[in-house]
Coordinates of C-alpha atoms and ligand atoms in Angstrom, one line a residue:
X561 CA 143.5 -16.2 394.1
X562 CA 144.4 -14.1 391.1
X563 CA 147.0 -15.3 388.7
X564 CA 150.2 -13.3 388.5
X565 CA 153.0 -12.4 386.2
X566 CA 156.6 -12.1 387.3
X567 CA 158.9 -9.6 385.5
X568 CA 162.7 -10.0 385.1
X569 CA 165.0 -7.8 383.0
X570 CA 168.1 -5.9 383.8
X571 CA 167.6 -3.8 380.6
X572 CA 163.9 -2.8 380.7
X573 CA 162.0 -0.5 383.1
X574 CA 159.2 -2.7 384.6
X575 CA 156.9 0.2 385.4
X576 CA 155.6 0.9 381.8
X577 CA 155.0 -2.9 381.5
X578 CA 153.1 -2.9 384.8
X579 CA 150.9 0.0 383.7
X580 CA 150.3 -1.3 380.2
X581 CA 149.4 -4.8 381.5
X582 CA 147.1 -3.4 384.1
X583 CA 145.3 -1.4 381.4
X584 CA 145.0 -4.5 379.2
X585 CA 144.1 -7.0 381.9
X586 CA 143.2 -5.2 385.2
X587 CA 142.9 -8.4 387.3
X588 CA 146.4 -9.7 386.5
X589 CA 148.9 -9.5 389.4
X590 CA 152.3 -8.2 388.5
X591 CA 155.5 -8.8 390.6
X592 CA 159.2 -8.0 390.2
X593 CA 161.3 -11.2 390.4
X594 CA 163.5 -9.8 393.2
X595 CA 160.6 -9.0 395.4
X596 CA 158.6 -12.3 395.1
X597 CA 158.6 -14.4 398.2
X598 CA 155.4 -16.4 397.8
X599 CA 155.6 -17.8 394.3
X600 CA 152.1 -19.4 394.3
X601 CA 149.9 -18.2 391.5
X602 CA 152.8 -17.0 389.4
X603 CA 151.6 -18.4 386.1
X604 CA 153.4 -16.1 383.6
X605 CA 156.9 -14.8 383.3
X606 CA 157.9 -11.7 381.2
X607 CA 161.6 -11.9 380.9
X608 CA 164.9 -10.9 379.3
X609 CA 167.9 -13.0 380.1
X610 CA 167.0 -14.2 383.6
X611 CA 169.7 -16.0 385.6
X612 CA 170.2 -19.7 385.3
X613 CA 167.7 -21.6 387.5
X614 CA 165.2 -18.7 387.5
X615 CA 162.2 -20.7 386.2
X616 CA 162.6 -23.4 388.8
X617 CA 161.4 -20.8 391.4
X618 CA 158.0 -20.8 389.9
X619 CA 156.3 -24.2 389.9
X620 CA 152.9 -22.8 388.7
X621 CA 154.4 -21.3 385.5
X622 CA 152.4 -21.9 382.3
X623 CA 153.8 -19.3 379.9
X624 CA 157.2 -17.6 379.4
X625 CA 157.1 -14.4 377.3
X626 CA 160.3 -13.1 375.8
X627 CA 160.7 -9.4 376.1
X628 CA 162.6 -9.4 372.8
X629 CA 161.8 -10.7 369.3
X630 CA 165.1 -12.5 369.3
X631 CA 164.7 -15.7 371.4
X632 CA 168.1 -17.2 370.7
X633 CA 169.4 -16.8 374.3
X634 CA 166.1 -18.2 375.7
X635 CA 165.8 -21.3 373.6
X636 CA 169.5 -22.2 374.1
X637 CA 169.0 -22.6 377.8
X638 CA 169.0 -26.0 379.5
X639 CA 166.7 -24.9 382.4
X640 CA 163.4 -24.4 380.5
X641 CA 160.6 -26.0 382.3
X642 CA 158.9 -28.7 380.2
X643 CA 155.4 -28.1 379.0
X644 CA 155.5 -24.4 379.6
X645 CA 154.6 -22.3 376.5
X646 CA 157.3 -19.9 375.3
X647 CA 155.9 -17.0 373.4
X648 CA 157.5 -13.9 371.8
X649 CA 156.0 -10.5 371.5
X650 CA 154.3 -9.6 368.2
X651 CA 154.3 -5.9 368.6
X652 CA 153.2 -3.9 365.6
X653 CA 155.1 -0.9 366.8
X654 CA 158.3 -3.0 367.0
X655 CA 157.9 -3.9 363.4
X656 CA 157.4 -0.3 362.4
X657 CA 160.4 0.8 364.4
X658 CA 162.5 -1.9 362.8
X659 CA 161.3 -0.9 359.3
X660 CA 162.2 2.7 360.0
X661 CA 165.8 1.6 360.7
X662 CA 165.9 -0.5 357.6
X663 CA 164.4 2.3 355.4
X664 CA 166.9 4.7 356.8
X665 CA 169.8 2.4 356.2
X666 CA 168.7 1.3 352.7
X667 CA 167.9 4.9 351.6
X668 CA 171.2 6.2 352.9
X669 CA 173.0 3.7 350.7
X670 CA 170.7 4.0 347.7
X671 CA 171.0 7.8 347.7
X672 CA 174.8 7.7 348.0
X673 CA 174.8 9.6 351.4
X674 CA 178.1 8.0 352.6
X675 CA 179.9 9.4 349.4
X676 CA 178.4 12.8 349.9
X677 CA 179.3 12.8 353.6
X678 CA 182.9 11.9 352.7
X679 CA 183.1 14.6 350.0
X680 CA 181.7 17.2 352.5
X681 CA 184.4 16.4 355.0
X682 CA 186.9 17.3 352.2
X683 CA 184.9 20.4 351.1
X684 CA 184.4 18.7 347.7
X685 CA 181.3 19.1 345.5
X686 CA 180.8 15.6 344.3
X687 CA 178.0 15.1 341.9
X688 CA 176.6 11.6 341.5
X689 CA 173.7 11.1 339.1
X690 CA 170.6 10.3 341.2
X691 CA 169.0 7.0 340.3
X692 CA 165.4 5.9 340.9
X693 CA 165.0 3.5 343.8
X694 CA 163.8 0.8 341.4
X695 CA 167.4 0.5 340.2
X696 CA 168.5 -0.7 343.6
X697 CA 167.8 -4.3 344.4
X698 CA 167.2 -4.8 348.2
X699 CA 167.3 -8.4 349.5
X700 CA 165.8 -9.2 352.9
X701 CA 167.0 -12.4 354.6
X702 CA 164.2 -13.6 356.8
X703 CA 160.6 -12.8 355.9
X704 CA 159.2 -13.1 359.4
X705 CA 157.3 -10.7 361.6
X706 CA 159.9 -8.0 361.2
X707 CA 161.5 -8.9 357.9
X708 CA 158.2 -9.1 355.9
X709 CA 157.1 -5.7 357.2
X710 CA 160.4 -4.2 356.3
X711 CA 160.3 -5.8 352.9
X712 CA 156.8 -4.4 352.2
X713 CA 157.9 -0.9 353.2
X714 CA 161.0 -1.1 351.0
X715 CA 158.7 -2.2 348.1
X716 CA 156.2 0.5 348.9
X717 CA 159.0 3.1 348.5
X718 CA 159.9 1.8 345.1
X719 CA 162.9 -0.4 345.7
X720 CA 163.1 -3.7 343.8
X721 CA 162.7 -6.2 346.6
X722 CA 163.4 -9.9 347.1
X723 CA 163.3 -12.0 350.2
X724 CA 164.7 -15.3 351.4
X725 CA 163.2 -17.5 354.0
X726 CA 163.1 -21.2 355.1
X727 CA 159.6 -22.0 353.8
X728 CA 158.3 -20.8 350.4
X729 CA 156.2 -17.5 350.5
X730 CA 154.1 -15.6 348.0
X731 CA 154.0 -11.9 348.5
X732 CA 152.8 -9.4 346.0
X733 CA 155.6 -7.1 344.8
X734 CA 158.4 -9.2 346.4
X735 CA 160.4 -11.9 344.7
X736 CA 160.5 -14.7 347.2
X737 CA 163.2 -17.3 347.5
X738 CA 163.3 -20.2 350.0
X739 CA 165.8 -22.7 351.2
X740 CA 169.6 -23.2 350.9
X741 CA 169.5 -24.1 347.2
X742 CA 168.2 -20.7 346.3
X743 CA 170.6 -18.7 348.5
X744 CA 173.4 -18.2 345.8
X745 CA 170.8 -16.8 343.3
X746 CA 169.2 -14.6 345.9
X747 CA 172.6 -13.2 347.1
X748 CA 173.7 -12.6 343.5
X749 CA 170.8 -10.2 343.0
X750 CA 171.3 -8.0 346.2
X751 CA 172.7 -4.5 345.7
X752 CA 171.8 -4.1 349.4
X753 CA 171.5 -7.2 351.6
X754 CA 169.5 -6.8 354.9
X755 CA 170.0 -9.6 357.4
X756 CA 166.8 -10.1 359.5
X757 CA 167.2 -13.8 360.3
X758 CA 167.0 -15.3 363.8
X759 CA 170.1 -16.7 365.3
X760 CA 169.8 -20.5 365.2
X761 CA 172.2 -23.4 364.8
X762 CA 171.4 -23.2 361.0
X763 CA 172.1 -19.4 360.7
X764 CA 175.2 -19.0 362.8
X765 CA 178.0 -18.2 360.5
X766 CA 175.7 -18.4 357.5
X767 CA 177.2 -15.3 355.9
X768 CA 180.7 -16.6 355.6
X769 CA 183.4 -15.4 353.2
X770 CA 182.1 -17.7 350.4
X771 CA 178.6 -16.4 350.6
X772 CA 179.6 -12.7 351.1
X773 CA 181.5 -13.2 347.8
X774 CA 178.3 -14.1 346.1
X775 CA 177.0 -10.5 346.5
X776 CA 177.5 -8.2 343.5
X777 CA 180.8 -6.4 344.0
X778 CA 180.4 -3.2 346.0
X779 CA 177.1 -4.3 347.5
X780 CA 175.8 -2.8 350.8
X781 CA 175.2 -4.9 353.8
X782 CA 172.9 -4.1 356.7
X783 CA 172.7 -6.4 359.8
X784 CA 169.9 -5.8 362.3
X785 CA 169.5 -9.5 363.3
X786 CA 172.4 -11.0 365.3
X787 CA 176.2 -10.5 364.9
X788 CA 176.9 -14.2 364.9
X789 CA 175.0 -14.8 361.6
X790 CA 177.9 -13.1 359.8
X791 CA 181.6 -14.2 360.0
X792 CA 182.9 -10.8 361.2
X793 CA 186.4 -11.5 360.1
X794 CA 185.3 -12.2 356.6
X795 CA 183.1 -9.1 356.7
X796 CA 186.0 -6.9 357.7
X797 CA 188.1 -8.4 354.8
X798 CA 185.3 -7.9 352.4
X799 CA 184.9 -4.2 353.5
X800 CA 188.6 -3.6 353.2
X801 CA 188.8 -5.1 349.7
X802 CA 185.7 -3.2 348.5
X803 CA 183.9 -6.4 347.8
X804 CA 181.3 -5.0 350.2
X805 CA 181.1 -1.3 349.6
X806 CA 179.3 -0.2 352.8
X807 CA 177.9 -1.8 355.9
X808 CA 175.4 -0.6 358.5
X809 CA 175.7 -2.8 361.6
X810 CA 173.4 -2.7 364.6
X811 CA 174.4 -6.1 366.0
X812 CA 177.7 -7.8 366.7
X813 CA 178.9 -11.2 367.9
X814 CA 180.2 -9.4 371.1
X815 CA 178.2 -6.5 372.5
X816 CA 179.3 -3.8 373.3
X817 CA 181.6 -4.1 370.3
X818 CA 185.2 -4.3 371.9
X819 CA 187.2 -1.1 371.7
X820 CA 189.9 -2.7 369.6
X821 CA 187.6 -4.3 367.1
X822 CA 188.6 -3.4 363.5
X823 CA 185.0 -2.6 362.5
X824 CA 185.4 0.7 364.5
X825 CA 188.1 1.9 362.2
X826 CA 186.6 1.3 358.7
X827 CA 185.3 4.4 356.9
X828 CA 182.7 2.4 355.1
X829 CA 180.9 1.1 358.2
X830 CA 178.2 2.8 360.2
X831 CA 177.8 1.3 363.7
X832 CA 174.8 1.7 366.0
X833 CA 174.6 0.1 369.4
X834 CA 171.8 -2.5 369.0
X835 CA 169.0 0.1 368.8
X836 CA 167.1 -0.9 365.6
X837 CA 163.9 -1.8 367.5
X838 CA 162.4 -2.6 370.9
X839 CA 159.1 -3.9 372.1
X840 CA 156.9 -1.1 373.4
X841 CA 154.7 -1.9 376.4
X842 CA 151.5 -0.1 375.2
X843 CA 151.4 -1.9 371.9
X844 CA 152.7 -5.3 373.1
X845 CA 150.6 -5.6 376.3
X846 CA 147.3 -6.4 374.5
X847 CA 148.8 -9.4 372.8
X848 CA 150.2 -10.7 376.2
X849 CA 146.7 -10.1 377.8
X850 CA 145.0 -12.0 374.9
X851 CA 147.3 -15.0 375.4
X852 CA 146.6 -15.0 379.2
X853 CA 142.8 -14.9 378.5
X854 CA 143.3 -17.9 376.2
X855 CA 145.2 -19.9 378.8
X856 CA 142.6 -19.0 381.4
X857 CA 139.9 -20.6 379.3
X858 CA 142.0 -23.7 378.4
X859 CA 143.1 -22.6 374.9
X860 CA 146.7 -22.8 373.8
X861 CA 148.9 -19.6 373.7
X862 CA 149.5 -18.0 370.3
X863 CA 152.8 -16.8 368.8
X864 CA 154.7 -19.6 370.5
X865 CA 158.4 -20.3 369.8
X866 CA 159.3 -23.6 368.4
X867 CA 162.2 -24.5 370.7
X868 CA 163.5 -27.3 368.5
X869 CA 163.6 -25.0 365.4
X870 CA 165.2 -22.2 367.5
X871 CA 162.7 -19.3 366.6
Ligands
NDP454 P1 160.6 -14.4 362.9 O1 160.9 -15.6 363.7 O2 159.2 -13.8 362.8 O3 161.1 -14.7 361.4 C1 162.3 -15.3 361.1 C2 162.4 -15.4 359.6 O4 163.7 -16.0 359.3 C3 161.3 -16.3 358.9 O5 160.9 -15.8 357.7 C4 162.1 -17.7 358.8 O6 161.6 -18.5 357.7 C5 163.5 -17.2 358.4 N1 164.5 -18.2 358.7 C6 164.7 -18.7 360.0 N2 165.7 -19.7 359.8 C7 166.0 -19.7 358.5 C8 166.9 -20.5 357.8 N3 167.7 -21.4 358.3 N4 167.0 -20.3 356.4 C9 166.2 -19.4 355.8 N5 165.3 -18.6 356.5 C10 165.2 -18.8 357.8 O7 161.7 -13.3 363.4 P2 161.5 -11.7 363.4 O8 161.2 -11.2 362.0 O9 160.5 -11.3 364.5 O10 162.9 -11.2 363.9 C11 164.1 -11.5 363.3 C12 165.3 -11.3 364.2 O11 165.5 -9.9 364.3 C13 165.1 -11.8 365.6 O12 165.4 -13.1 365.7 C14 166.2 -10.9 366.3 O13 167.4 -11.6 366.4 C15 166.3 -9.7 365.5 N6 165.9 -8.5 366.2 C16 166.8 -7.4 366.3 C17 166.5 -6.3 366.9 C18 167.4 -5.1 367.0 O14 167.2 -4.1 367.7 N7 168.5 -5.1 366.3 C19 165.2 -6.1 367.6 C20 164.3 -7.2 367.4 C21 164.7 -8.4 366.7 P3 160.1 -19.1 357.7 O15 159.2 -17.9 357.4 O16 160.2 -20.0 356.6 O17 159.9 -19.7 359.1

């Protein structure tokens, strides 16, 4: 009997995944969770937010693949089957798409576009002396799959780039900081702070009022990670006082952002509805196929999530 993958997502269209997986691994079966009656041979699950108890339906499961790079909701579950590998997609196109958002958001701030847009609305010619990008210090929190790629792209364009991660890193052209002790120094040097951390027990609320106050006055803030990493009340206060000059926010502690949320009404905030990046079936399927080939031959899966660490 051929091994099979079960697919569950209320957000994603399964058909491009079916086609891309078939192209990458033609002998893999593919079934939609709602249509599975016989669960024998279902060894892999490709999922986004399946309902509680979902995994217990599939006793042959050997690998769970998260459809998103953010695995916070998955690792927080109490119904994960023991001994089953949890992997996340390492999709090169997802990194590129994320970097395009980060570049857009950093360039928009570094080139004073919000000030020009405001002046245009008033019919006002408002000259601001252009500055080279090297005069803008961009700090990337989280130098993982997405963060490191974005940091390199920012450095390639000419920004002065620093990064912050849990473990020490050495990356040409990027000043790397690691660990909580170095956080104040890192934050103090960010004209634009980009949050690209995973949501874990250690990062929830990390950007509180005290830490936001460590940024240079008038700094820009970009959040493409998870809303809960920043204290939104403190962020609103910092944006109102001008301590933070501009924010570009793609993620929020509650999504969709509630209609009455104060962030909607701040002139110095650009809001996008969690669109910075997605996994693309054609570029992600080969990695899933490679992991299945490894499992078939008794090798462990790659790109596994450390559930205890939370990412
Ligand atoms: P990775 O897991 O590859 O990297 C995480 C990075 O954060 C690593 O560098 C890690 O450090 C660092 N980190 C984790 N915890 C801490 C901590 N406590 N202190 C300091 N650094 C820490 O994640 P990705 O780059 O793939 O993705 C980042 C996040 O982006 C995802 O978790 C997701 O929430 C979000 N995302 C948002 C999307 C959107 O559309 N808005 C789309 C996709 C993802 P170390 O290297 O030392 O382990």
